[in-house]
XYZ file of C-alpha atoms in Angstrom:
771
model
C 5.431 -7.224 -31.246
C 2.921 -9.629 -29.701
C 0.177 -7.976 -27.685
C 0.623 -8.176 -23.934
C -3.067 -7.642 -23.184
C -5.660 -10.261 -22.354
C -8.981 -9.137 -20.831
C -9.032 -9.778 -17.103
C -12.118 -12.009 -17.052
C -10.631 -14.225 -19.739
C -7.281 -14.255 -17.967
C -8.807 -15.597 -14.758
C -10.417 -18.464 -16.666
C -7.145 -19.296 -18.377
C -5.372 -19.273 -15.045
C -7.880 -21.648 -13.460
C -7.517 -24.087 -16.359
C -3.720 -23.982 -16.136
C -3.244 -24.290 -12.388
C -1.900 -27.823 -12.497
C 0.575 -26.844 -15.184
C 2.177 -24.406 -12.775
C 2.575 -21.663 -15.391
C 1.155 -18.239 -16.101
C -0.750 -19.761 -19.027
C -1.970 -17.306 -21.626
C 0.999 -15.017 -21.115
C 4.241 -16.734 -22.182
C 6.222 -13.564 -21.467
C 4.732 -13.412 -17.981
C 5.600 -17.023 -17.271
C 9.212 -16.514 -18.310
C 9.501 -13.322 -16.277
C 8.192 -14.809 -13.025
C 10.108 -18.041 -13.454
C 13.247 -15.890 -13.368
C 12.093 -14.002 -10.278
C 11.022 -16.900 -8.081
C 14.405 -17.181 -6.370
C 14.654 -13.522 -5.468
C 11.110 -13.617 -4.041
C 11.898 -16.493 -1.695
C 13.366 -15.632 1.705
C 15.153 -18.507 3.450
C 16.121 -19.201 7.062
C 18.495 -22.095 7.884
C 18.153 -21.768 11.644
C 15.073 -21.419 13.881
C 13.934 -17.903 14.745
C 12.214 -17.276 18.058
C 9.380 -14.961 18.984
C 11.838 -12.502 20.508
C 13.627 -12.221 17.152
C 10.469 -11.211 15.251
C 8.508 -9.446 17.991
C 7.388 -6.071 16.705
C 4.904 -3.324 17.464
C 5.366 -1.871 13.972
C 6.178 -3.684 10.727
C 6.176 -7.509 10.597
C 9.725 -8.746 11.050
C 9.215 -12.435 10.360
C 7.722 -14.431 7.486
C 4.185 -13.198 6.872
C 0.902 -13.824 5.081
C -2.156 -11.615 4.683
C -5.486 -11.495 2.869
C -6.551 -7.918 3.562
C -8.523 -8.918 6.666
C -6.303 -11.365 8.548
C -2.566 -11.110 9.097
C -0.142 -13.903 10.016
C 3.463 -13.652 11.194
C 5.446 -16.835 11.905
C 8.132 -17.786 14.398
C 9.722 -21.157 15.115
C 11.768 -23.508 17.217
C 13.577 -26.640 16.015
C 10.357 -28.638 16.231
C 7.516 -26.096 16.090
C 5.968 -23.282 14.156
C 3.657 -20.616 15.529
C 1.372 -18.581 13.321
C 0.535 -15.413 15.225
C -2.771 -13.951 14.032
C -4.387 -10.514 13.861
C -7.588 -9.226 12.273
C -7.831 -5.789 10.707
C -11.029 -4.745 12.523
C -10.196 -6.195 15.947
C -9.846 -2.844 17.669
C -10.344 -1.879 21.278
C -11.632 1.457 22.513
C -10.331 3.215 25.587
C -6.601 2.676 25.144
C -4.371 5.536 26.296
C -0.661 6.067 25.827
C 1.720 8.807 24.700
C 0.145 8.836 21.236
C -3.347 9.662 22.510
C -6.560 8.120 23.801
C -9.107 6.085 21.925
C -9.053 3.055 19.615
C -6.107 0.698 19.273
C -5.552 -2.389 17.134
C -4.784 -5.687 18.869
C -3.655 -9.204 17.949
C -6.162 -12.029 18.359
C -4.017 -15.062 19.143
C -2.400 -17.847 17.186
C -1.778 -21.496 16.448
C 1.349 -23.439 17.474
C 2.147 -26.679 15.669
C 4.600 -28.895 17.562
C 6.283 -32.069 16.296
C 6.749 -34.432 19.222
C 10.004 -36.007 18.084
C 13.547 -35.601 19.439
C 15.539 -32.746 17.950
C 18.517 -33.823 15.899
C 21.867 -32.317 16.843
C 25.027 -31.467 14.952
C 23.439 -31.155 11.539
C 23.655 -27.427 10.837
C 26.515 -25.463 9.415
C 26.098 -21.899 8.292
C 27.192 -22.384 4.715
C 26.191 -26.014 4.166
C 22.874 -26.732 5.861
C 21.823 -30.353 6.021
C 18.860 -30.833 3.640
C 17.259 -33.081 6.258
C 17.614 -30.370 8.898
C 15.771 -27.155 9.694
C 14.737 -24.995 6.771
C 12.166 -22.246 6.442
C 11.070 -20.378 3.337
C 8.704 -17.513 2.663
C 7.707 -17.902 -0.991
C 6.083 -14.624 -1.945
C 5.357 -15.610 -5.523
C 3.060 -18.422 -4.322
C 2.210 -16.779 -0.967
C 3.330 -19.790 1.048
C 5.378 -20.411 4.184
C 7.310 -23.707 4.120
C 9.115 -25.327 7.037
C 11.165 -28.488 7.545
C 11.655 -29.363 11.199
C 14.998 -30.276 12.781
C 13.558 -33.421 14.344
C 14.636 -37.049 14.066
C 11.278 -37.757 12.443
C 11.188 -34.781 10.144
C 7.906 -33.094 9.282
C 7.326 -30.656 6.449
C 4.779 -27.861 6.853
C 3.317 -25.659 4.141
C 1.107 -22.753 5.255
C -1.076 -20.534 3.065
C -4.347 -18.663 3.317
C -7.447 -18.092 1.268
C -7.761 -14.646 -0.278
C -11.571 -14.771 -0.253
C -12.341 -15.993 3.268
C -10.427 -16.105 6.527
C -9.134 -19.678 6.283
C -5.483 -20.494 6.993
C -4.281 -23.952 5.965
C -1.110 -25.738 7.037
C -0.321 -28.940 5.132
C 1.694 -31.526 7.059
C 3.651 -34.428 5.542
C 6.410 -36.736 6.703
C 8.635 -39.441 5.247
C 9.044 -41.074 8.658
C 8.509 -44.839 8.695
C 6.925 -44.573 12.136
C 4.013 -42.239 13.011
C 4.803 -38.781 14.352
C 2.677 -37.272 17.105
C 1.644 -33.690 16.361
C 0.203 -31.219 18.868
C -1.693 -28.137 17.744
C -2.347 -25.423 20.319
C -4.973 -22.828 19.410
C -4.625 -19.869 21.744
C -6.027 -16.431 22.425
C -3.413 -13.768 23.004
C -2.330 -12.900 26.570
C -5.427 -12.982 28.802
C -5.514 -9.996 31.141
C -7.887 -7.882 33.174
C -8.335 -5.688 30.077
C -8.871 -8.388 27.465
C -10.952 -11.432 28.436
C -10.492 -14.751 26.646
C -12.460 -17.971 26.251
C -11.615 -21.507 25.121
C -13.823 -24.475 24.268
C -13.991 -27.774 22.407
C -16.964 -28.001 20.059
C -17.025 -31.445 18.492
C -13.811 -31.710 16.457
C -13.228 -27.958 16.459
C -10.967 -26.117 18.910
C -12.182 -22.565 19.536
C -10.783 -19.588 21.414
C -11.816 -15.951 21.528
C -10.460 -12.640 22.715
C -12.491 -9.610 23.725
C -11.475 -5.943 23.858
C -12.014 -3.628 26.818
C -15.573 -3.595 28.154
C -15.748 -0.606 30.514
C -15.867 3.081 29.574
C -15.864 2.223 25.889
C -18.070 2.994 22.888
C -17.999 -0.556 21.541
C -16.735 -4.042 22.313
C -14.953 -6.099 19.683
C -14.764 -9.858 19.968
C -12.701 -12.079 17.652
C -12.260 -15.829 17.461
C -9.889 -18.478 16.161
C -11.233 -21.937 15.328
C -9.116 -24.941 14.349
C -9.992 -28.349 12.889
C -7.661 -31.132 11.791
C -8.635 -32.510 8.375
C -7.360 -35.986 7.480
C -6.538 -37.468 10.913
C -8.278 -38.735 14.044
C -7.850 -36.060 16.662
C -8.055 -35.840 20.446
C -8.873 -32.378 21.794
C -8.593 -30.949 25.293
C -9.174 -27.534 26.797
C -5.965 -26.536 28.576
C -7.016 -23.143 29.952
C -9.332 -20.191 29.450
C -7.176 -19.244 26.459
C -5.965 -22.504 24.876
C -7.174 -25.753 23.326
C -4.848 -28.560 22.262
C -5.413 -31.071 19.466
C -3.239 -34.212 19.190
C -3.016 -36.587 16.245
C -0.641 -38.915 14.464
C 0.958 -38.139 11.101
C 2.133 -41.006 8.910
C 4.049 -41.114 5.648
C 0.885 -42.141 3.825
C -1.013 -39.014 4.876
C -1.273 -35.345 4.134
C -2.975 -33.753 7.114
C -4.433 -30.271 6.955
C -4.626 -27.919 9.919
C -7.520 -25.610 9.026
C -7.844 -22.355 10.948
C -10.772 -19.959 10.625
C -10.530 -16.392 11.960
C -13.838 -14.717 12.716
C -15.541 -11.789 14.441
C -14.017 -8.369 14.913
C -15.790 -5.107 14.206
C -18.020 -3.439 16.791
C -20.658 -6.143 17.332
C -19.192 -8.027 20.319
C -19.663 -11.290 18.424
C -16.763 -13.656 17.675
C -19.005 -15.621 15.282
C -17.682 -18.914 16.608
C -20.802 -20.840 15.672
C -20.539 -19.882 11.995
C -16.794 -20.577 12.046
C -17.358 -24.022 13.540
C -19.967 -24.879 10.916
C -17.628 -23.760 8.122
C -14.796 -25.936 9.378
C -17.003 -28.935 10.106
C -17.852 -29.319 6.392
C -14.344 -28.625 5.126
C -12.809 -31.760 3.630
C -9.785 -32.477 1.436
C -11.667 -31.512 -1.718
C -12.694 -28.262 -0.089
C -9.084 -27.558 0.824
C -8.060 -28.226 -2.776
C -10.667 -25.789 -4.041
C -9.439 -23.127 -1.625
C -5.873 -23.672 -2.756
C -6.789 -23.515 -6.440
C -8.634 -20.242 -5.878
C -5.703 -18.843 -3.900
C -3.279 -19.799 -6.647
C -5.458 -18.199 -9.310
C -5.831 -15.022 -7.224
C -2.097 -14.573 -6.860
C -1.344 -15.401 -10.486
C -3.822 -12.727 -11.517
C -2.386 -10.256 -8.990
C 1.204 -10.809 -10.091
C 0.491 -10.489 -13.797
C -1.424 -7.207 -13.599
C 1.825 -5.407 -14.313
C 5.554 -5.641 -13.713
C 8.816 -3.971 -14.622
C 12.269 -5.211 -15.531
C 14.975 -2.899 -14.214
C 17.768 -5.447 -14.788
C 18.890 -4.753 -11.231
C 18.154 -7.627 -8.856
C 17.938 -5.418 -5.767
C 15.446 -3.024 -7.348
C 13.437 -5.839 -8.903
C 13.214 -7.713 -5.623
C 11.997 -4.770 -3.593
C 9.600 -3.688 -6.319
C 7.961 -7.115 -6.465
C 8.060 -7.814 -2.728
C 6.365 -4.440 -2.208
C 3.515 -5.584 -4.439
C 3.265 -8.717 -2.298
C 3.105 -6.593 0.853
C 0.392 -4.287 -0.509
C -1.778 -7.045 -1.955
C -1.551 -8.988 1.316
C -2.413 -5.936 3.407
C -5.162 -4.246 1.399
C -7.524 -5.661 -1.187
C -11.182 -6.188 -1.987
C -11.486 -8.731 0.855
C -10.638 -6.045 3.428
C -13.738 -5.050 5.465
C -12.003 -1.752 6.258
C -8.549 -0.355 5.677
C -5.649 -1.397 7.806
C -3.372 1.245 9.234
C 0.286 1.901 8.573
C 1.015 -1.738 9.439
C -1.632 -3.238 7.206
C -3.180 -6.332 8.802
C -0.153 -7.130 10.986
C -1.108 -5.748 14.401
C 0.917 -8.227 16.434
C 1.305 -6.449 19.765
C -1.074 -5.022 22.365
C 0.916 -1.809 22.241
C 1.217 -1.156 18.535
C 3.126 1.971 17.594
C 0.613 4.838 17.165
C -2.165 2.349 18.090
C -1.691 0.656 14.701
C -3.455 3.626 13.162
C -3.789 5.412 9.862
C -1.699 8.580 9.783
C -3.439 11.068 7.500
C -0.523 13.464 7.014
C 1.065 11.180 4.376
C 1.981 7.853 6.027
C -1.188 5.946 5.230
C -1.885 7.569 1.889
C 1.632 6.680 0.746
C 0.834 3.006 1.177
C -1.633 3.336 -1.715
C 0.354 5.630 -4.034
C 1.573 2.739 -6.162
C -1.744 0.945 -6.638
C -2.841 2.923 -9.665
C 0.107 3.010 -12.035
C 0.851 -0.598 -11.023
C -2.561 -1.576 -12.443
C -3.959 -2.722 -9.100
C -6.415 0.071 -8.270
C -8.667 -2.202 -6.209
C -5.944 -2.280 -3.545
C -7.138 1.216 -2.585
C -10.830 0.294 -2.213
C -10.725 -0.390 1.554
C -9.131 3.011 2.071
C -12.191 4.741 0.617
C -14.441 2.649 2.873
C -12.637 3.932 5.930
C -12.514 7.571 4.835
C -16.246 7.567 4.134
C -16.878 6.239 7.658
C -14.933 9.231 9.003
C -16.770 11.939 7.029
C -19.631 12.629 9.500
C -17.234 13.129 12.396
C -14.909 15.165 10.190
C -17.784 17.530 9.409
C -18.594 17.898 13.109
C -15.008 18.669 13.970
C -14.759 21.371 11.287
C -17.881 22.953 12.751
C -17.087 22.551 16.443
C -13.361 21.877 17.022
C -11.407 24.456 15.092
C -10.088 25.827 18.363
C -8.690 22.412 19.248
C -6.753 22.399 15.998
C -5.209 25.772 16.957
C -6.110 28.311 19.694
C -6.339 31.134 17.150
C -9.448 29.454 15.717
C -11.286 29.159 19.033
C -14.978 29.957 18.593
C -14.754 29.832 14.794
C -16.324 27.323 12.478
C -15.795 25.916 8.986
C -17.792 23.822 6.603
C -16.224 20.740 5.108
C -13.857 18.370 6.863
C -11.315 18.633 9.665
C -9.383 15.427 10.308
C -6.819 14.885 13.066
C -3.670 12.990 12.208
C -4.752 9.572 13.458
C -7.658 7.190 12.931
C -8.323 3.461 13.009
C -9.651 1.708 9.954
C -12.995 0.907 11.585
C -13.820 4.599 11.145
C -12.890 6.189 14.462
C -10.528 9.101 15.013
C -8.013 9.470 17.781
C -4.765 11.379 18.256
C -4.084 15.062 17.804
C -4.254 17.641 15.027
C -0.630 18.697 15.384
C -1.958 22.048 14.073
C -2.372 20.603 10.596
C -5.362 21.150 8.311
C -4.120 19.043 5.378
C -5.123 15.680 6.849
C -8.439 15.520 4.988
C -7.166 17.083 1.715
C -4.255 14.627 1.738
C -6.810 12.022 0.649
C -7.810 13.962 -2.474
C -5.074 12.512 -4.707
C -6.219 8.968 -3.970
C -9.861 9.809 -4.703
C -8.865 11.576 -7.902
C -6.491 8.877 -9.105
C -9.027 6.086 -8.917
C -11.095 7.936 -11.486
C -8.171 9.251 -13.519
C -6.532 5.856 -13.911
C -9.679 3.729 -14.357
C -12.115 6.139 -16.023
C -14.816 5.005 -13.568
C -17.321 7.851 -13.921
C -19.630 6.428 -11.252
C -16.791 6.533 -8.741
C -16.090 10.138 -9.694
C -19.720 11.154 -9.355
C -20.578 9.227 -6.205
C -17.343 9.235 -4.211
C -14.462 11.349 -5.501
C -16.221 14.576 -6.413
C -18.340 14.792 -3.219
C -15.233 14.257 -1.104
C -13.151 16.822 -2.982
C -16.008 19.327 -2.753
C -16.100 18.908 1.028
C -12.403 19.780 1.135
C -13.163 22.784 -1.093
C -15.884 23.877 1.342
C -13.319 23.815 4.129
C -10.757 25.835 2.214
C -13.333 28.424 1.151
C -13.999 29.102 4.829
C -10.464 28.658 6.095
C -8.447 30.703 3.592
C -7.999 34.353 4.479
C -8.574 36.897 1.729
C -6.161 39.792 2.262
C -4.833 42.789 0.382
C -1.489 42.137 -1.245
C 0.655 44.023 -3.788
C -2.071 46.285 -5.095
C -4.535 43.395 -5.389
C -5.422 40.574 -3.012
C -4.544 36.981 -2.246
C -5.936 33.979 -0.359
C -3.491 33.052 2.388
C -3.404 30.008 4.613
C -1.885 29.716 8.071
C -1.533 26.133 9.216
C 0.913 23.457 10.301
C 3.039 22.733 7.276
C 4.818 20.189 9.429
C 3.762 18.397 12.609
C 3.388 20.988 15.347
C 4.489 24.007 13.301
C 2.318 27.057 12.542
C 3.185 28.584 9.186
C 2.040 31.293 6.835
C 1.575 29.976 3.287
C 3.585 26.757 3.464
C 3.968 25.356 -0.071
C 2.978 21.945 1.302
C -0.551 23.221 1.953
C -0.770 25.670 -0.931
C -0.267 22.696 -3.249
C -3.315 20.958 -1.765
C -5.366 24.143 -2.095
C -4.387 24.422 -5.746
C -5.073 20.773 -6.418
C -8.459 20.908 -4.686
C -9.848 23.800 -6.691
C -8.218 22.712 -9.959
C -9.942 19.351 -9.681
C -13.233 20.934 -8.671
C -13.115 23.120 -11.767
C -12.317 20.149 -13.995
C -14.761 17.671 -12.507
C -17.678 20.058 -12.067
C -17.532 20.745 -15.798
C -17.233 17.052 -16.607
C -20.210 16.174 -14.410
C -22.219 19.300 -15.277
C -22.664 20.418 -11.646
C -21.884 23.407 -9.404
C -21.559 25.908 -12.236
C -22.462 28.734 -9.864
C -19.419 27.962 -7.675
C -16.762 28.045 -10.362
C -16.178 31.810 -10.267
C -15.194 31.559 -6.604
C -12.970 28.581 -7.240
C -11.271 30.277 -10.150
C -10.769 33.433 -8.085
C -8.951 31.439 -5.416
C -6.802 29.668 -8.004
C -5.726 32.908 -9.642
C -4.921 34.622 -6.335
C -2.884 32.066 -4.430
C 0.438 33.185 -2.912
C 3.668 32.236 -4.677
C 5.982 29.816 -2.912
C 8.692 31.584 -0.953
C 12.090 31.357 -2.683
C 15.294 31.622 -0.636
C 18.968 30.807 -0.902
C 19.801 27.637 1.079
C 21.089 28.233 4.589
C 22.805 24.888 5.220
C 26.031 23.577 3.750
C 26.826 21.912 1.497
C 24.570 23.349 -1.179
C 24.739 24.224 -4.864
C 24.323 27.955 -4.290
C 21.011 27.892 -6.182
C 17.618 29.260 -5.072
C 15.185 26.825 -3.438
C 11.621 26.842 -2.185
C 11.355 27.413 1.567
C 8.972 25.547 3.840
C 6.931 28.661 4.637
C 6.738 32.363 3.884
C 9.129 33.137 6.743
C 11.889 31.198 4.962
C 12.007 28.051 7.111
C 14.791 25.808 5.791
C 15.004 22.689 8.014
C 14.853 19.675 8.460
C 16.202 17.644 5.528
C 12.988 16.589 3.857
C 11.070 18.109 0.976
C 7.562 18.579 2.381
C 7.326 21.844 0.450
C 7.392 19.868 -2.798
C 3.958 18.282 -2.474
C 3.289 20.298 -5.616
C 5.319 17.680 -7.529
C 3.729 14.739 -5.760
C 1.115 13.809 -4.703
C -0.596 17.039 -5.802
C 0.837 17.005 -9.339
C 0.256 20.718 -9.888
C 3.930 21.091 -10.828
C 5.327 18.675 -13.424
C 7.597 18.242 -16.425
C 5.293 20.394 -18.540
C 5.231 23.319 -16.090
C 6.961 26.688 -16.374
C 10.663 25.933 -16.788
C 11.893 28.523 -14.276
C 9.570 27.242 -11.551
C 10.448 23.663 -12.354
C 14.148 24.460 -12.080
C 13.704 25.877 -8.591
C 11.847 22.680 -7.681
C 14.804 20.688 -8.979
C 17.219 22.832 -6.967
C 15.075 22.201 -3.885
C 15.025 18.458 -4.368
C 18.799 18.303 -4.891
C 19.485 20.500 -1.882
C 17.386 18.490 0.555
C 17.756 14.963 -0.767
C 21.405 14.959 -1.960
C 23.318 17.819 -0.352
C 21.517 17.409 2.989
C 21.258 13.606 2.546
C 17.483 13.416 2.914
C 17.263 10.404 0.618
C 19.326 8.223 2.895
C 19.325 10.155 6.166
C 15.586 10.639 6.721
C 13.424 7.631 7.542
C 10.464 9.458 6.028
C 11.954 10.249 2.630
C 10.647 7.193 0.801
C 7.079 7.232 2.099
C 6.938 11.012 2.072
C 7.411 10.513 -1.680
C 10.677 12.413 -2.077
C 11.804 9.620 -4.405
C 8.682 10.029 -6.560
C 9.107 13.813 -6.464
C 12.627 13.403 -7.862
C 11.373 11.265 -10.731
C 8.501 13.654 -11.437
C 10.968 16.544 -11.598
C 13.114 14.649 -14.119
C 16.353 14.779 -12.140
C 19.426 12.550 -12.477
C 18.135 8.950 -12.464
C 21.494 7.481 -11.444
C 21.340 9.341 -8.132
C 17.802 8.114 -7.599
C 18.642 4.479 -8.307
C 21.702 4.471 -6.040
C 19.767 6.150 -3.211
C 16.947 3.633 -3.451
C 19.394 0.735 -3.433
C 21.157 2.085 -0.351
C 17.835 2.055 1.459
C 16.745 -1.342 0.097
C 19.984 -2.889 1.396
C 18.670 -2.262 4.923
C 15.659 -4.543 4.373
C 15.014 -7.316 6.894
C 15.258 -11.010 5.997
C 11.571 -10.887 4.982
C 12.437 -8.071 2.494
C 10.598 -5.333 4.442
C 12.309 -1.999 5.124
C 11.504 -1.451 8.793
C 12.545 1.753 10.542
C 10.722 1.132 13.834
C 7.834 3.444 12.966
C 6.494 2.757 9.466
C 5.675 -0.079 7.116
C 3.408 0.093 4.057
C 4.672 3.487 2.923
C 8.051 1.913 2.123
C 6.379 0.342 -0.911
C 6.580 3.735 -2.639
C 9.568 2.291 -4.522
C 6.918 0.895 -6.907
C 5.575 4.317 -7.840
C 9.097 5.722 -8.010
C 10.191 3.157 -10.599
C 6.904 3.455 -12.479
C 7.297 7.236 -12.641
C 10.838 6.827 -13.934
C 9.479 4.704 -16.781
C 6.069 6.247 -17.501
C 4.342 9.480 -16.553
C 1.088 11.079 -17.609
C 2.268 14.667 -17.893
C -0.657 17.071 -18.233
C -2.621 14.343 -20.001
C 0.256 13.213 -22.242
C 1.908 9.794 -21.919
C 5.666 10.252 -21.561
C 7.973 7.230 -21.718
C 11.171 6.759 -19.696
C 11.351 10.424 -18.612
C 13.776 9.657 -15.776
C 15.534 6.386 -16.529
C 19.304 5.707 -16.750
C 20.864 4.801 -20.064
C 20.450 1.093 -19.419
C 17.976 -1.478 -20.741
C 14.594 -1.735 -19.029
C 11.007 -2.618 -19.775
C 7.551 -2.468 -18.308
C 4.415 -4.475 -18.906
C 0.849 -3.239 -18.430
C 1.547 -0.139 -16.367
C -1.665 1.807 -16.019
C -1.712 5.410 -17.230
C -4.310 8.091 -16.667
C -7.133 7.738 -19.140
C -7.434 3.991 -18.437
C -4.612 3.000 -20.775
C -2.421 -0.049 -20.128
C 1.032 0.535 -21.552
C 3.917 -1.848 -22.297
C 7.305 -0.758 -23.604
C 10.900 -1.897 -23.984
C 13.940 0.375 -23.756
C 17.338 -0.728 -25.055
C 19.355 1.869 -23.153
C 19.163 4.569 -25.787
C 15.702 4.397 -27.343
C 12.294 2.784 -26.967
C 12.379 -0.406 -29.025
C 8.735 -1.460 -28.770
C 5.513 0.046 -27.491
C 1.854 -0.912 -27.298
C -1.132 0.614 -25.581
C -4.368 -1.097 -24.583
C -7.363 1.245 -24.348
C -9.656 0.076 -21.588
C -12.330 2.751 -22.014
C -11.656 4.226 -25.450
C -11.129 7.944 -26.141
C -8.164 10.070 -27.129
C -4.724 8.893 -26.063
C -2.088 11.632 -26.174
C 1.465 10.407 -26.569
C 4.763 12.261 -26.570
C 6.843 10.620 -29.269
C 9.509 8.439 -27.644
C 11.628 8.984 -30.753
C 11.910 12.780 -30.475
C 11.272 14.335 -33.904
C 10.733 11.057 -35.724
C 7.194 10.249 -36.775
C 5.215 7.273 -35.490
C 3.150 4.524 -37.057
C 0.083 3.220 -35.215
C -1.800 0.030 -35.994
C -4.645 -1.892 -34.368
C -5.319 -5.479 -35.436
C -2.731 -4.933 -38.158
C -4.625 -2.006 -39.667
C -3.149 1.502 -39.745
C -4.642 4.217 -37.552
C -4.449 7.896 -38.415
C -2.994 10.215 -35.807
C -2.798 13.950 -35.314
C 0.417 15.673 -34.290
C 0.859 18.997 -32.555
C 4.032 20.240 -30.835
C 5.518 16.753 -30.727
C 2.406 15.246 -29.145
C 0.389 12.634 -31.022
C -3.347 12.241 -30.501
C -4.634 8.717 -31.135
C -8.388 8.150 -31.195
C -8.827 4.756 -29.533
C -11.740 2.398 -29.249
C -12.639 0.486 -26.111
C -10.736 -2.788 -25.918
C -8.274 -1.969 -28.706
C -4.544 -2.690 -28.524
C -2.448 -0.150 -30.420
C 0.986 -1.106 -31.675
C 3.238 1.940 -32.028
C 6.525 2.042 -33.867
C 8.958 4.552 -35.281
C 8.105 5.645 -38.827
């Protein structure tokens, strides 16, 4: 089998060389795969869609673009397109609504491109659209929005954005024999007494700005939008305090570029219009071409990091479109992390202030980054969490009574996070009596190290954060006599607003915290004197409460309750955090305990219809939990497809409250195909008896794995070792032996209890076959 691994630095060079060929050069298999998927990753509209049809204070409902800092959502008329714009760190202070008081994300403004030509009539039929009439496409594979107007003198628009700087380009062409007059309005969003705007013409650049609240606030944010027309003589005029118009003529001989630069944001009260104007003033056609080439290379690299073939078009589409959503919302370009809605804060009254919810919603948006071989997607999340640490320490010391009245006057070390925060590093919202909001971040900190082997990240970021959570639990847990010995109990909100004794949801985070502290302190050679305490807690944690289900239908089998009192509702599996994201219960765990976990998952997600009847089930990771428990994959696939069928025309599953967490389908499918179970790579542990394959999934230990499955057995397998070290592999051929080669040379392996240990070298690709 030909190796599927090419070092990333080399791959980028190959991609840049091959841009004009339009292929994923260097990876023939990749090129063939994505050529087949282009159609399913292109959403098409044959009729105009107005602002009212895509208006949203939650997930984007229209065609969208994003580069981790700036978000764009489009809407249209027969003769115009508007790109509505937001910036991830454009956040006001002092906003109050039902969700709380404090910071809130806002939109900045937008750009409307209008073709001044009569609208044609009578050219559209639902099933047979006129090719010369209105057409709109969102091409996710190339990250482009393409529009053909429904005007007598038709104009074609192609919009895209740089992934390295905040430049949005719209290319305009026409086949009209006579010139077409184009108007471009650059506007700041709704001026009001709360949010001041400005507008000005600076040479050939139209500039507007929007400012957040200025009274009784801790900071003022100020963002700007600048527009320059490249390739045409332009007349500009200031229309109001919030809008500038540019007019020019488009001819068939021209390609004209509308270049938009989005600037400012943050807490500095500076829209950076001067710098934006200078950047646009030197941008010419060659500069636009360079931006486009870099954008194309970025997306080719992003797409080819990894992918799966499920041989189900619905699953494949949502899997790949979820990668598009994540990469657009969060990446290395992000100055801070976006909230649940990524970079698409398109309303002044975003749901939950456009915040990060720390009791699963925001973390779930990053669950898939690691196994999907895109760990850098999570980097802005760590930036934001680190900004919150000082205030989290203060709250643990001074606000325990706010979390719950029973803790009034008491203090803890470590971190206490409320549920909500904005990515710029400011909390708001309530505690909802939960103490897991800071520990909920531990899996993400741990996984970056586990999947990449980045020891510096472990030492400098992950371990210090996990230790702070351990400090909190040391002070918060209550040591009490129990059954002739003692135990460490926790009373907290297992669910929003509840107050529970020993909820499994929280016990799983306690176990994960101290298990990782034990492991990492030994690896780093630190905190030896603390390990006895940590081990004592681990060996004296309460067991999860087991009950018979109280709701019908059920299987009549014991399940884990949501707390020690036997709480049994509602129909979600929060008590199974032990399976995921905490991973303290897995396929290698005690069989009796694992069986109860399986009973619990079946009871809540199938009998009580949690999979399809709870809007939280996907992001809450119930789907991943099912795969990690090794339950019936057919049920899992059908449940996912039922949910995916509800996706909007832009392929996003929108429930009115959430967004990025719906991408957890990626991790679900990855876990069905590959799991690292207690350090051992396990292939297709929860996949139906149907053909499938995966390419370059990332496993713990910094291994990139590719495998094919023919419906009954693994037919090919190779493993790239990014860091070197021992790779443990459960034989995918049961009792049959394996043969391992690298560069065509045999490699010796050790076998124990069906697990093979392969000593790998850094940069080696290991071909594995049945002996």
